[in-house]
């Protein structure tokens, strides 16, 4: 089964066709939007009204195991982002 992921290049291409902007302007628009989202997620949780919320999670250090060789190793602590879709967008998707 082939995945149909939307790449950033496809995203700004579709945006330029839909709104009539030039490709470089659309690319700048998408890059600026992603930069704003990244900046706000790093500061605190970030809410996009009627789309969803991003939450920065910190995972603790833990022990991992290779199931094939049964060797253990330490998985370092790290930060990850969680996204929760809004109820409004979920209604739109499901109907």
CSV table of N, CA and C in Angstrom, one decimal:
chain,number,residue,atom,x,y,z
A,1,UNK,N,0.8,-1.2,0.0
A,1,UNK,CA,0.0,0.0,0.0
A,1,UNK,C,0.9,1.2,0.0
A,2,UNK,N,0.6,2.1,-0.9
A,2,UNK,CA,1.4,3.4,-1.0
A,2,UNK,C,0.9,4.5,-0.1
A,3,UNK,N,1.8,5.1,0.6
A,3,UNK,CA,1.4,6.2,1.4
A,3,UNK,C,1.2,7.5,0.5
A,4,UNK,N,0.3,8.3,0.9
A,4,UNK,CA,0.0,9.5,0.1
A,4,UNK,C,0.3,10.7,1.0
A,5,UNK,N,1.5,10.9,1.4
A,5,UNK,CA,1.9,12.0,2.3
A,5,UNK,C,2.1,13.3,1.5
A,6,UNK,N,1.7,14.4,2.1
A,6,UNK,CA,1.8,15.7,1.5
A,6,UNK,C,3.1,16.3,1.9
A,7,UNK,N,4.0,16.5,0.9
A,7,UNK,CA,5.3,17.1,1.2
A,7,UNK,C,5.1,18.6,1.2
A,8,UNK,N,6.1,19.3,1.8
A,8,UNK,CA,6.0,20.8,1.9
A,8,UNK,C,6.0,21.4,0.5
A,9,UNK,N,6.7,20.8,-0.5
A,9,UNK,CA,6.7,21.3,-1.8
A,9,UNK,C,5.3,21.2,-2.5
A,10,UNK,N,4.7,20.1,-2.2
A,10,UNK,CA,3.3,19.9,-2.8
A,10,UNK,C,2.3,20.9,-2.1
A,11,UNK,N,2.5,21.1,-0.8
A,11,UNK,CA,1.7,22.0,-0.1
A,11,UNK,C,1.7,23.4,-0.6
A,12,UNK,N,2.9,23.9,-0.8
A,12,UNK,CA,3.0,25.3,-1.3
A,12,UNK,C,2.6,25.4,-2.8
A,13,UNK,N,2.8,24.3,-3.5
A,13,UNK,CA,2.4,24.3,-4.9
A,13,UNK,C,0.8,24.4,-5.0
A,14,UNK,N,0.1,23.6,-4.2
A,14,UNK,CA,-1.3,23.6,-4.2
A,14,UNK,C,-1.8,25.0,-3.7
A,15,UNK,N,-1.1,25.5,-2.7
A,15,UNK,CA,-1.5,26.8,-2.2
A,15,UNK,C,-1.4,27.9,-3.2
A,16,UNK,N,-0.3,27.9,-4.0
A,16,UNK,CA,-0.1,28.9,-5.1
A,16,UNK,C,-1.2,28.7,-6.1
A,17,UNK,N,-1.5,27.5,-6.5
A,17,UNK,CA,-2.6,27.3,-7.5
A,17,UNK,C,-3.9,27.7,-7.0
A,18,UNK,N,-4.3,27.4,-5.8
A,18,UNK,CA,-5.6,27.7,-5.2
A,18,UNK,C,-5.8,29.2,-5.0
A,19,UNK,N,-4.8,29.9,-4.5
A,19,UNK,CA,-4.9,31.3,-4.2
A,19,UNK,C,-4.4,32.3,-5.2
A,20,UNK,N,-3.6,31.7,-6.2
A,20,UNK,CA,-3.1,32.5,-7.2
A,20,UNK,C,-1.8,33.3,-6.9
A,21,UNK,N,-1.2,32.9,-5.8
A,21,UNK,CA,0.1,33.4,-5.4
A,21,UNK,C,1.3,32.8,-6.2
A,22,UNK,N,2.4,33.5,-6.2
A,22,UNK,CA,3.6,32.9,-6.9
A,22,UNK,C,4.1,31.7,-6.0
A,23,UNK,N,4.9,30.8,-6.6
A,23,UNK,CA,5.4,29.7,-5.8
A,23,UNK,C,6.4,30.2,-4.7
A,24,UNK,N,7.3,31.1,-5.0
A,24,UNK,CA,8.2,31.6,-3.9
A,24,UNK,C,7.4,32.3,-2.8
A,25,UNK,N,6.4,33.0,-3.1
A,25,UNK,CA,5.6,33.7,-2.0
A,25,UNK,C,4.9,32.6,-1.2
A,26,UNK,N,4.3,31.6,-1.8
A,26,UNK,CA,3.6,30.5,-1.1
A,26,UNK,C,4.6,29.8,-0.2
A,27,UNK,N,5.8,29.5,-0.7
A,27,UNK,CA,6.9,28.8,0.0
A,27,UNK,C,7.2,29.7,1.3
A,28,UNK,N,7.4,31.0,1.1
A,28,UNK,CA,7.7,31.9,2.2
A,28,UNK,C,6.6,31.9,3.2
A,29,UNK,N,5.3,31.9,2.8
A,29,UNK,CA,4.2,31.9,3.6
A,29,UNK,C,4.1,30.6,4.5
A,30,UNK,N,4.3,29.5,3.9
A,30,UNK,CA,4.3,28.2,4.6
A,30,UNK,C,5.5,28.1,5.6
A,31,UNK,N,6.7,28.5,5.1
A,31,UNK,CA,7.9,28.5,6.0
A,31,UNK,C,7.7,29.4,7.2
A,32,UNK,N,7.1,30.6,7.0
A,32,UNK,CA,6.8,31.5,8.1
A,32,UNK,C,5.8,30.9,9.1
A,33,UNK,N,4.8,30.3,8.6
A,33,UNK,CA,3.8,29.7,9.4
A,33,UNK,C,4.4,28.6,10.3
A,34,UNK,N,5.2,27.7,9.7
A,34,UNK,CA,5.8,26.6,10.4
A,34,UNK,C,6.8,27.2,11.4
A,35,UNK,N,7.5,28.3,11.1
A,35,UNK,CA,8.4,28.9,12.1
A,35,UNK,C,7.7,29.4,13.3
A,36,UNK,N,6.5,30.1,13.0
A,36,UNK,CA,5.7,30.6,14.1
A,36,UNK,C,5.2,29.4,15.0
A,37,UNK,N,4.7,28.4,14.4
A,37,UNK,CA,4.3,27.2,15.2
A,37,UNK,C,5.4,26.6,16.0
A,38,UNK,N,6.6,26.4,15.4
A,38,UNK,CA,7.7,25.9,16.1
A,38,UNK,C,8.1,26.8,17.3
A,39,UNK,N,8.2,28.1,17.1
A,39,UNK,CA,8.6,29.0,18.1
A,39,UNK,C,7.6,28.9,19.3
A,40,UNK,N,6.3,28.9,19.0
A,40,UNK,CA,5.3,28.9,20.1
A,40,UNK,C,5.2,27.5,20.8
A,41,UNK,N,5.5,26.5,20.1
A,41,UNK,CA,5.5,25.1,20.8
A,41,UNK,C,6.7,25.1,21.7
A,42,UNK,N,7.8,25.6,21.4
A,42,UNK,CA,9.0,25.6,22.3
A,42,UNK,C,8.7,26.4,23.5
A,43,UNK,N,8.0,27.5,23.4
A,43,UNK,CA,7.7,28.3,24.6
A,43,UNK,C,6.7,27.7,25.5
A,44,UNK,N,5.6,27.2,24.9
A,44,UNK,CA,4.5,26.6,25.7
A,44,UNK,C,3.6,25.8,24.8
A,45,UNK,N,2.5,25.3,25.3
A,45,UNK,CA,1.5,24.7,24.4
A,45,UNK,C,0.9,25.7,23.5
A,46,UNK,N,0.5,25.2,22.3
A,46,UNK,CA,0.1,26.1,21.2
A,46,UNK,C,-1.2,25.6,20.7
A,47,UNK,N,-2.2,26.5,20.6
A,47,UNK,CA,-3.6,26.2,20.2
A,47,UNK,C,-3.9,26.9,18.9
A,48,UNK,N,-4.3,26.2,17.9
A,48,UNK,CA,-4.8,26.8,16.7
A,48,UNK,C,-6.3,26.6,16.7
A,49,UNK,N,-7.0,27.6,16.9
A,49,UNK,CA,-8.5,27.6,17.0
A,49,UNK,C,-9.1,26.8,15.9
A,50,UNK,N,-10.0,25.9,16.2
A,50,UNK,CA,-10.8,25.1,15.2
A,50,UNK,C,-9.9,24.1,14.4
A,51,UNK,N,-8.6,24.0,14.8
A,51,UNK,CA,-7.8,23.0,14.1
A,51,UNK,C,-7.3,22.0,15.1
A,52,UNK,N,-6.6,22.5,16.2
A,52,UNK,CA,-6.2,21.5,17.2
A,52,UNK,C,-5.1,22.2,18.1
A,53,UNK,N,-4.6,21.4,19.0
A,53,UNK,CA,-3.6,22.0,19.9
A,53,UNK,C,-2.3,21.1,19.9
A,54,UNK,N,-1.2,21.8,20.0
A,54,UNK,CA,0.1,21.1,20.0
A,54,UNK,C,0.6,21.2,21.5
A,55,UNK,N,1.2,20.1,22.0
A,55,UNK,CA,1.7,20.1,23.3
A,55,UNK,C,3.1,19.6,23.3
A,56,UNK,N,4.0,20.2,24.0
A,56,UNK,CA,5.4,19.8,24.1
A,56,UNK,C,5.5,18.8,25.3
A,57,UNK,N,5.9,17.6,25.1
A,57,UNK,CA,6.1,16.6,26.1
A,57,UNK,C,7.5,16.3,26.3
A,58,UNK,N,7.9,16.0,27.5
A,58,UNK,CA,9.3,15.6,27.8
A,58,UNK,C,9.2,14.2,28.3
A,59,UNK,N,9.9,13.3,27.6
A,59,UNK,CA,10.0,11.9,27.9
A,59,UNK,C,11.3,11.7,28.7
A,60,UNK,N,11.1,10.8,29.8
A,60,UNK,CA,12.2,10.6,30.7
A,60,UNK,C,13.2,9.5,30.1
A,61,UNK,N,14.4,9.5,30.6
A,61,UNK,CA,15.3,8.5,30.2
A,61,UNK,C,14.8,7.1,30.6
A,62,UNK,N,15.0,6.1,29.7
A,62,UNK,CA,14.5,4.8,30.1
A,62,UNK,C,15.5,3.7,29.5
A,63,UNK,N,15.2,2.5,29.9
A,63,UNK,CA,16.0,1.4,29.4
A,63,UNK,C,15.3,0.7,28.2
A,64,UNK,N,16.0,0.5,27.1
A,64,UNK,CA,15.4,-0.1,26.0
A,64,UNK,C,16.1,-1.5,25.7
A,65,UNK,N,15.4,-2.4,25.0
A,65,UNK,CA,16.0,-3.7,24.7
A,65,UNK,C,15.8,-4.0,23.3
A,66,UNK,N,16.9,-4.5,22.7
A,66,UNK,CA,16.8,-5.0,21.3
A,66,UNK,C,16.2,-6.4,21.4
A,67,UNK,N,15.0,-6.6,20.8
A,67,UNK,CA,14.3,-7.9,21.0
A,67,UNK,C,15.0,-9.1,20.3
A,68,UNK,N,15.8,-8.8,19.3
A,68,UNK,CA,16.5,-9.9,18.6
A,68,UNK,C,17.7,-10.4,19.4
A,69,UNK,N,18.5,-9.4,19.9
A,69,UNK,CA,19.8,-9.8,20.6
A,69,UNK,C,19.6,-9.8,22.1
A,70,UNK,N,18.5,-9.2,22.6
A,70,UNK,CA,18.2,-9.1,24.0
A,70,UNK,C,19.2,-8.2,24.8
A,71,UNK,N,20.0,-7.4,24.0
A,71,UNK,CA,20.9,-6.4,24.7
A,71,UNK,C,20.1,-5.2,25.1
A,72,UNK,N,20.5,-4.6,26.3
A,72,UNK,CA,19.8,-3.4,26.8
A,72,UNK,C,20.7,-2.2,26.5
A,73,UNK,N,20.0,-1.1,26.4
A,73,UNK,CA,20.7,0.2,26.2
A,73,UNK,C,19.8,1.3,26.8
A,74,UNK,N,20.4,2.4,27.1
A,74,UNK,CA,19.7,3.5,27.6
A,74,UNK,C,19.2,4.4,26.5
A,75,UNK,N,17.9,4.7,26.6
A,75,UNK,CA,17.3,5.7,25.6
A,75,UNK,C,17.3,7.0,26.4
A,76,UNK,N,18.0,8.0,25.8
A,76,UNK,CA,18.1,9.3,26.4
A,76,UNK,C,16.7,10.0,26.5
A,77,UNK,N,16.7,10.9,27.5
A,77,UNK,CA,15.4,11.8,27.6
A,77,UNK,C,15.4,12.7,26.4
A,78,UNK,N,14.1,13.0,26.0
A,78,UNK,CA,14.0,13.8,24.8
A,78,UNK,C,12.6,14.5,24.9
A,79,UNK,N,12.5,15.5,24.0
A,79,UNK,CA,11.2,16.2,23.9
A,79,UNK,C,10.5,15.7,22.6
A,80,UNK,N,9.2,15.7,22.7
A,80,UNK,CA,8.4,15.3,21.6
A,80,UNK,C,7.1,16.2,21.6
A,81,UNK,N,6.4,16.2,20.4
A,81,UNK,CA,5.3,17.1,20.3
A,81,UNK,C,4.0,16.2,20.1
A,82,UNK,N,3.0,16.5,20.8
A,82,UNK,CA,1.7,15.8,20.7
A,82,UNK,C,0.7,16.7,20.1
A,83,UNK,N,-0.1,16.2,19.2
A,83,UNK,CA,-1.2,17.0,18.5
A,83,UNK,C,-2.5,16.4,18.9
A,84,UNK,N,-3.4,17.2,19.3
A,84,UNK,CA,-4.8,16.8,19.6
A,84,UNK,C,-5.7,17.6,18.7
A,85,UNK,N,-6.5,16.9,17.8
A,85,UNK,CA,-7.3,17.5,16.9
A,85,UNK,C,-8.6,18.2,17.6
A,86,UNK,N,-9.0,19.3,17.1
A,86,UNK,CA,-10.2,19.9,17.7
A,86,UNK,C,-11.5,19.2,17.3
A,87,UNK,N,-12.5,19.4,18.2
A,87,UNK,CA,-13.8,18.7,17.9
A,87,UNK,C,-14.4,19.2,16.6
A,88,UNK,N,-14.3,20.5,16.3
A,88,UNK,CA,-14.8,21.0,15.1
A,88,UNK,C,-14.2,20.4,13.8
A,89,UNK,N,-12.9,20.3,13.8
A,89,UNK,CA,-12.2,19.7,12.7
A,89,UNK,C,-12.6,18.2,12.6
A,90,UNK,N,-12.7,17.5,13.7
A,90,UNK,CA,-13.0,16.1,13.7
A,90,UNK,C,-14.5,15.9,13.1
A,91,UNK,N,-15.4,16.8,13.5
A,91,UNK,CA,-16.7,16.7,12.9
A,91,UNK,C,-16.7,16.9,11.4
A,92,UNK,N,-15.9,17.8,10.9
A,92,UNK,CA,-15.8,18.1,9.5
A,92,UNK,C,-15.2,16.9,8.7
A,93,UNK,N,-14.2,16.2,9.3
A,93,UNK,CA,-13.6,15.1,8.7
A,93,UNK,C,-14.5,13.9,8.7
A,94,UNK,N,-15.3,13.7,9.8
A,94,UNK,CA,-16.1,12.5,9.9
A,94,UNK,C,-17.5,12.6,9.2
A,95,UNK,N,-17.9,13.8,8.7
A,95,UNK,CA,-19.2,14.0,8.1
A,95,UNK,C,-19.0,14.4,6.7
